[in-house]
mmCIF file of C-alpha atoms in Angstrom:
data_model
loop_
_atom_site.group_PDB
_atom_site.id
_atom_site.type_symbol
_atom_site.label_atom_id
_atom_site.label_comp_id
_atom_site.label_asym_id
_atom_site.label_seq_id
_atom_site.Cartn_x
_atom_site.Cartn_y
_atom_site.Cartn_z
ATOM 1 C CA THR A 1179 0.759 -2.765 7.814
ATOM 2 C CA GLU A 1180 -0.093 -4.621 4.627
ATOM 3 C CA ARG A 1181 -3.009 -4.119 2.285
ATOM 4 C CA ASP A 1182 -3.990 -6.645 -0.399
ATOM 5 C CA ALA A 1183 -4.327 -5.038 -3.839
ATOM 6 C CA THR A 1184 -5.035 -8.186 -5.862
ATOM 7 C CA SER A 1185 -8.770 -7.786 -6.448
ATOM 8 C CA TRP A 1186 -8.441 -4.038 -7.048
ATOM 9 C CA SER A 1187 -5.600 -4.640 -9.506
ATOM 10 C CA LYS A 1188 -7.560 -7.155 -11.577
ATOM 11 C CA SER A 1189 -10.327 -4.609 -12.088
ATOM 12 C CA LYS A 1190 -7.859 -1.812 -12.818
ATOM 13 C CA LEU A 1191 -5.868 -3.853 -15.338
ATOM 14 C CA LYS A 1192 -9.061 -4.682 -17.204
ATOM 15 C CA GLU A 1193 -10.087 -1.019 -17.116
ATOM 16 C CA VAL A 1194 -6.843 0.330 -18.598
ATOM 17 C CA LEU A 1195 -6.245 -2.449 -21.156
ATOM 18 C CA VAL A 1196 -9.585 -3.601 -22.551
ATOM 19 C CA GLY A 1197 -10.832 -1.245 -25.254
ATOM 20 C CA LEU A 1198 -7.337 0.053 -26.029
ATOM 21 C CA VAL A 1199 -7.282 1.180 -29.686
ATOM 22 C CA VAL A 1200 -4.228 1.017 -31.968
ATOM 23 C CA GLU A 1201 -4.423 2.736 -35.355
ATOM 24 C CA GLY A 1202 -1.952 3.080 -38.186
ATOM 25 C CA GLU A 1203 -1.586 3.042 -41.966
ATOM 26 C CA ALA A 1204 -2.125 -0.739 -41.967
ATOM 27 C CA GLY A 1205 -5.472 -0.597 -40.218
ATOM 28 C CA ARG A 1206 -7.104 -0.506 -36.836
ATOM 29 C CA CYS A 1207 -6.753 -2.897 -33.880
ATOM 30 C CA GLU A 1208 -8.393 -3.042 -30.480
ATOM 31 C CA ILE A 1209 -7.758 -4.993 -27.262
ATOM 32 C CA SER A 1210 -11.043 -6.851 -26.960
ATOM 33 C CA ASP A 1211 -10.694 -8.905 -23.800
ATOM 34 C CA LEU A 1212 -8.527 -9.767 -20.810
ATOM 35 C CA LYS A 1213 -8.587 -13.537 -21.243
ATOM 36 C CA HIS A 1214 -6.248 -14.523 -18.438
ATOM 37 C CA VAL A 1215 -4.987 -12.701 -15.360
ATOM 38 C CA GLU A 1216 -2.929 -14.517 -12.767
ATOM 39 C CA GLY A 1217 -0.894 -13.074 -9.916
ATOM 40 C CA GLU A 1218 -1.123 -10.827 -6.900
ATOM 41 C CA ALA A 1219 -0.368 -7.345 -5.640
ATOM 42 C CA SER A 1220 -0.021 -5.705 -2.242
ATOM 43 C CA CYS A 1221 1.091 -2.503 -0.567
ATOM 44 C CA ASN A 1222 3.085 -2.351 2.669
ATOM 45 C CA SER A 1223 3.573 0.617 4.952
ATOM 46 C CA ARG A 1224 6.924 0.386 6.723
ATOM 47 C CA LYS A 1225 8.533 3.156 8.761
ATOM 48 C CA GLY A 1226 6.547 5.845 6.970
ATOM 49 C CA LYS A 1227 7.245 4.502 3.460
ATOM 50 C CA LEU A 1228 5.020 2.628 1.021
ATOM 51 C CA ILE A 1229 6.474 -0.495 -0.590
ATOM 52 C CA PHE A 1230 4.658 -2.156 -3.492
ATOM 53 C CA PHE A 1231 4.743 -5.802 -4.515
ATOM 54 C CA TYR A 1232 3.090 -7.071 -7.689
ATOM 55 C CA GLU A 1233 3.550 -9.969 -10.069
ATOM 56 C CA TRP A 1234 1.205 -10.602 -13.001
ATOM 57 C CA ASN A 1235 0.861 -13.001 -15.902
ATOM 58 C CA LEU A 1236 -1.579 -11.551 -18.451
ATOM 59 C CA ARG A 1237 -3.063 -12.705 -21.733
ATOM 60 C CA LEU A 1238 -5.117 -10.302 -23.842
ATOM 61 C CA SER A 1239 -7.142 -10.771 -27.018
ATOM 62 C CA TRP A 1240 -7.027 -8.294 -29.873
ATOM 63 C CA LYS A 1241 -9.012 -7.943 -33.085
ATOM 64 C CA GLY A 1242 -8.342 -5.752 -36.063
ATOM 65 C CA THR A 1243 -9.333 -4.719 -39.568
ATOM 66 C CA VAL A 1244 -6.952 -4.259 -42.489
ATOM 67 C CA LYS A 1245 -7.416 -0.786 -43.960
ATOM 68 C CA GLU A 1246 -7.109 -1.660 -47.677
ATOM 69 C CA SER A 1247 -8.933 -4.992 -47.860
ATOM 70 C CA GLY A 1248 -11.270 -4.735 -44.898
ATOM 71 C CA GLU A 1249 -10.163 -8.195 -43.724
ATOM 72 C CA LYS A 1250 -10.647 -8.907 -40.061
ATOM 73 C CA HIS A 1251 -8.092 -10.780 -37.976
ATOM 74 C CA LYS A 1252 -7.616 -11.758 -34.345
ATOM 75 C CA GLY A 1253 -4.662 -12.431 -32.080
ATOM 76 C CA SER A 1254 -3.337 -12.289 -28.551
ATOM 77 C CA VAL A 1255 -0.967 -10.296 -26.354
ATOM 78 C CA GLU A 1256 1.095 -12.176 -23.748
ATOM 79 C CA ILE A 1257 2.653 -10.389 -20.767
ATOM 80 C CA PRO A 1258 4.324 -13.212 -18.786
ATOM 81 C CA ASN A 1259 5.985 -11.236 -16.009
ATOM 82 C CA LEU A 1260 4.859 -7.790 -14.970
ATOM 83 C CA SER A 1261 6.521 -7.216 -11.588
ATOM 84 C CA GLU A 1262 8.262 -4.621 -9.434
ATOM 85 C CA GLU A 1263 11.583 -6.285 -10.288
ATOM 86 C CA ASN A 1264 11.478 -4.938 -13.860
ATOM 87 C CA GLU A 1265 10.784 -1.555 -15.381
ATOM 88 C CA VAL A 1266 7.738 -1.382 -17.650
ATOM 89 C CA ASP A 1267 10.006 -0.721 -20.653
ATOM 90 C CA ASP A 1268 11.851 -3.977 -19.902
ATOM 91 C CA THR A 1269 8.694 -6.035 -19.432
ATOM 92 C CA GLU A 1270 8.284 -8.751 -22.049
ATOM 93 C CA ILE A 1271 5.279 -8.318 -24.379
ATOM 94 C CA ASN A 1272 4.606 -10.976 -27.016
ATOM 95 C CA ILE A 1273 2.220 -10.345 -29.935
ATOM 96 C CA SER A 1274 0.729 -13.187 -31.959
ATOM 97 C CA LYS A 1275 -2.202 -13.748 -34.338
ATOM 98 C CA LYS A 1276 -4.289 -16.628 -35.539
ATOM 99 C CA LYS A 1277 -3.259 -18.501 -38.646
ATOM 100 C CA GLY A 1278 -3.804 -16.867 -41.995
ATOM 101 C CA GLU A 1279 -3.012 -13.488 -43.456
ATOM 102 C CA GLY A 1280 -3.025 -10.284 -41.507
ATOM 103 C CA ASP A 1281 0.708 -9.885 -40.880
ATOM 104 C CA VAL A 1282 0.339 -6.119 -41.323
ATOM 105 C CA LEU A 1283 -1.936 -6.017 -38.272
ATOM 106 C CA GLN A 1284 0.451 -8.152 -36.259
ATOM 107 C CA ASP A 1285 3.278 -5.756 -37.152
ATOM 108 C CA LEU A 1286 1.075 -2.839 -36.117
ATOM 109 C CA MET A 1287 0.455 -4.460 -32.743
ATOM 110 C CA ARG A 1288 4.160 -5.222 -32.287
ATOM 111 C CA THR A 1289 5.095 -1.578 -32.820
ATOM 112 C CA GLU A 1290 2.312 0.853 -31.961
ATOM 113 C CA GLY A 1291 0.386 -1.754 -29.977
ATOM 114 C CA THR A 1292 3.299 -2.568 -27.678
ATOM 115 C CA THR A 1293 3.816 1.138 -26.987
ATOM 116 C CA LYS A 1294 0.130 1.581 -26.127
ATOM 117 C CA VAL A 1295 0.115 -1.474 -23.860
ATOM 118 C CA ARG A 1296 3.182 -0.191 -21.960
ATOM 119 C CA GLU A 1297 1.441 3.159 -21.459
ATOM 120 C CA ALA A 1298 -1.607 1.352 -20.054
ATOM 121 C CA LEU A 1299 0.593 -0.650 -17.669
ATOM 122 C CA ARG A 1300 2.167 2.591 -16.454
ATOM 123 C CA ASP A 1301 -1.339 3.953 -15.832
ATOM 124 C CA TYR A 1302 -2.098 0.879 -13.714
ATOM 125 C CA LEU A 1303 1.074 1.301 -11.643
ATOM 126 C CA LYS A 1304 0.411 5.025 -11.197
ATOM 127 C CA ALA A 1305 -3.113 4.282 -9.969
ATOM 128 C CA LEU A 1306 -1.776 1.568 -7.653
ATOM 129 C CA LYS A 1307 0.513 4.110 -6.020
ATOM 130 C CA THR A 1308 -2.087 6.903 -5.816
ATOM 131 C CA GLU A 1309 -5.724 5.751 -5.990
ATOM 132 C CA PHE A 1310 -5.235 2.520 -4.066
ATOM 133 C CA THR A 1311 -3.183 4.135 -1.277
ATOM 134 C CA LEU A 1312 -5.688 6.907 -0.481
ATOM 135 C CA GLY A 1313 -6.879 5.001 2.589
ATOM 136 C CA MET A 1314 -3.378 4.382 3.920
ATOM 137 C CA ILE A 1315 -2.371 7.205 6.272
ATOM 138 C CA LEU A 1316 1.329 7.924 6.550
ATOM 139 C CA PRO A 1317 3.066 10.331 8.954
ATOM 140 C CA THR A 1318 4.083 13.542 7.201
ATOM 141 C CA LYS A 1319 7.294 15.448 7.896
ATOM 142 C CA ALA A 1320 5.302 18.064 9.806
ATOM 143 C CA THR A 1321 3.694 15.399 12.001
ATOM 144 C CA VAL A 1322 7.032 13.767 12.674
ATOM 145 C CA GLY A 1323 8.477 17.164 13.601
ATOM 146 C CA GLN A 1324 5.588 17.872 15.982
ATOM 147 C CA ASP A 1325 5.985 14.479 17.635
ATOM 148 C CA LEU A 1326 9.711 15.055 18.068
ATOM 149 C CA ALA A 1327 9.106 18.521 19.554
ATOM 150 C CA THR A 1328 6.531 17.074 21.960
ATOM 151 C CA GLU A 1329 8.968 14.403 23.095
ATOM 152 C CA GLN A 1330 11.712 16.988 23.595
ATOM 153 C CA ASN A 1331 9.397 19.241 25.627
ATOM 154 C CA LEU A 1332 8.261 16.322 27.745
ATOM 155 C CA SER A 1333 11.859 15.299 28.379
ATOM 156 C CA ARG A 1334 12.764 18.897 29.265
ATOM 157 C CA ASN A 1335 9.844 19.171 31.717
ATOM 158 C CA ILE A 1336 10.823 15.914 33.398
ATOM 159 C CA MET A 1337 14.398 17.145 33.830
ATOM 160 C CA GLN A 1338 13.176 20.455 35.266
ATOM 161 C CA ASP A 1339 10.905 18.633 37.713
ATOM 162 C CA SER A 1340 13.801 16.415 38.742
ATOM 163 C CA VAL A 1341 16.064 19.417 39.349
ATOM 164 C CA SER A 1342 13.331 21.154 41.353
ATOM 165 C CA ALA A 1343 12.874 18.084 43.530
ATOM 166 C CA GLU A 1344 16.611 17.891 44.183
ATOM 167 C CA SER A 1345 16.640 21.590 45.079
ATOM 168 C CA LEU A 1346 13.873 21.048 47.619
ATOM 169 C CA ASP A 1347 15.910 18.300 49.270
ATOM 170 C CA VAL A 1348 18.800 20.695 49.686
ATOM 171 C CA VAL A 1349 17.018 23.834 50.907
ATOM 172 C CA GLY A 1350 13.998 22.230 52.611
ATOM 173 C CA VAL A 1351 13.149 22.758 56.340
ATOM 174 C CA LYS A 1352 13.746 19.817 58.646
ATOM 175 C CA ILE A 1353 10.625 18.806 60.554
ATOM 176 C CA PRO A 1354 10.978 16.817 63.813
ATOM 177 C CA THR A 1355 9.154 13.479 63.619
ATOM 178 C CA VAL A 1356 8.089 10.849 66.172
ATOM 179 C CA LYS A 1357 7.960 7.121 65.538
ATOM 180 C CA VAL A 1358 4.580 5.644 66.451
ATOM 181 C CA LEU A 1359 4.216 1.906 67.021
ATOM 182 C CA MET A 1360 0.691 0.443 67.079
ATOM 183 C CA ARG A 1361 -0.100 -3.088 68.170
ATOM 184 C CA GLU A 1362 -3.441 -4.898 68.135
ATOM 185 C CA ILE A 1363 -4.031 -7.533 70.847
ATOM 186 C CA PHE A 1364 -6.754 -10.117 70.229
ATOM 187 C CA ASN A 1365 -7.926 -11.786 73.417
ATOM 188 C CA SER A 1366 -8.644 -15.095 71.675
ATOM 189 C CA PRO A 1367 -6.947 -18.454 71.025
ATOM 190 C CA ALA A 1368 -5.016 -18.568 67.748
ATOM 191 C CA ASP A 1369 -7.148 -21.272 66.108
ATOM 192 C CA GLU A 1370 -10.348 -19.402 67.049
ATOM 193 C CA LEU A 1371 -8.972 -16.176 65.552
ATOM 194 C CA TYR A 1372 -7.963 -18.026 62.380
ATOM 195 C CA ARG A 1373 -11.493 -19.401 61.984
ATOM 196 C CA ILE A 1374 -12.971 -15.907 62.416
ATOM 197 C CA PHE A 1375 -10.850 -14.531 59.528
ATOM 198 C CA THR A 1376 -11.214 -17.496 57.205
ATOM 199 C CA THR A 1377 -14.777 -18.752 57.750
ATOM 200 C CA LYS A 1378 -17.526 -16.459 56.531
ATOM 201 C CA GLU A 1379 -20.266 -17.987 58.675
ATOM 202 C CA VAL A 1380 -18.196 -17.432 61.832
ATOM 203 C CA SER A 1381 -16.992 -13.948 60.908
ATOM 204 C CA ASP A 1382 -20.594 -12.814 60.245
ATOM 205 C CA THR A 1383 -21.547 -13.618 63.861
ATOM 206 C CA VAL A 1384 -18.598 -11.812 65.398
ATOM 207 C CA SER A 1385 -18.627 -8.048 66.071
ATOM 208 C CA VAL A 1386 -15.472 -6.196 66.872
ATOM 209 C CA SER A 1387 -15.694 -3.236 69.233
ATOM 210 C CA PRO A 1388 -13.315 -0.318 68.714
#
């Protein structure tokens, strides 16, 4: 079975990323918006195992304030390929800012900010594999064991019944039988008899005596 996780994932990504705060000696930054989210996600249940597929292209906006000067600056966070093919630590995260000063905030986002964003992405993946899959029922080891035991018992009972039947054939009592042959004779022409059986109006007017 397959369950689409795209819509759920878009809401969850916004929940774990937007409002994320990054603080350091240089100042304070915050992820202010999820500007672009493109991709899909799904969960498949195959042979008692859950398999996850996801591929996302994300663009976030951040804003920050320099601690010493109080200057405010803005920028963006690009995550071009978040997918099951790469570990979160290997996922590319690009930090940029708008023209002007504020390099100290960009550096803060590249260091502490990248770490925080990776943690948020891990939270999303953890929720995908726990929260989202709550409605997907998988067979447990105990259930599988019970099913196997039931099948074995059923097979054993069938074999016992088969052996019992064979035993009856060997030790059973022979009963004399007589072959009985019954024949019905219709005192009627063949075409007339055919019409009686095939034509409702004719058959309704005919009564057969025992």
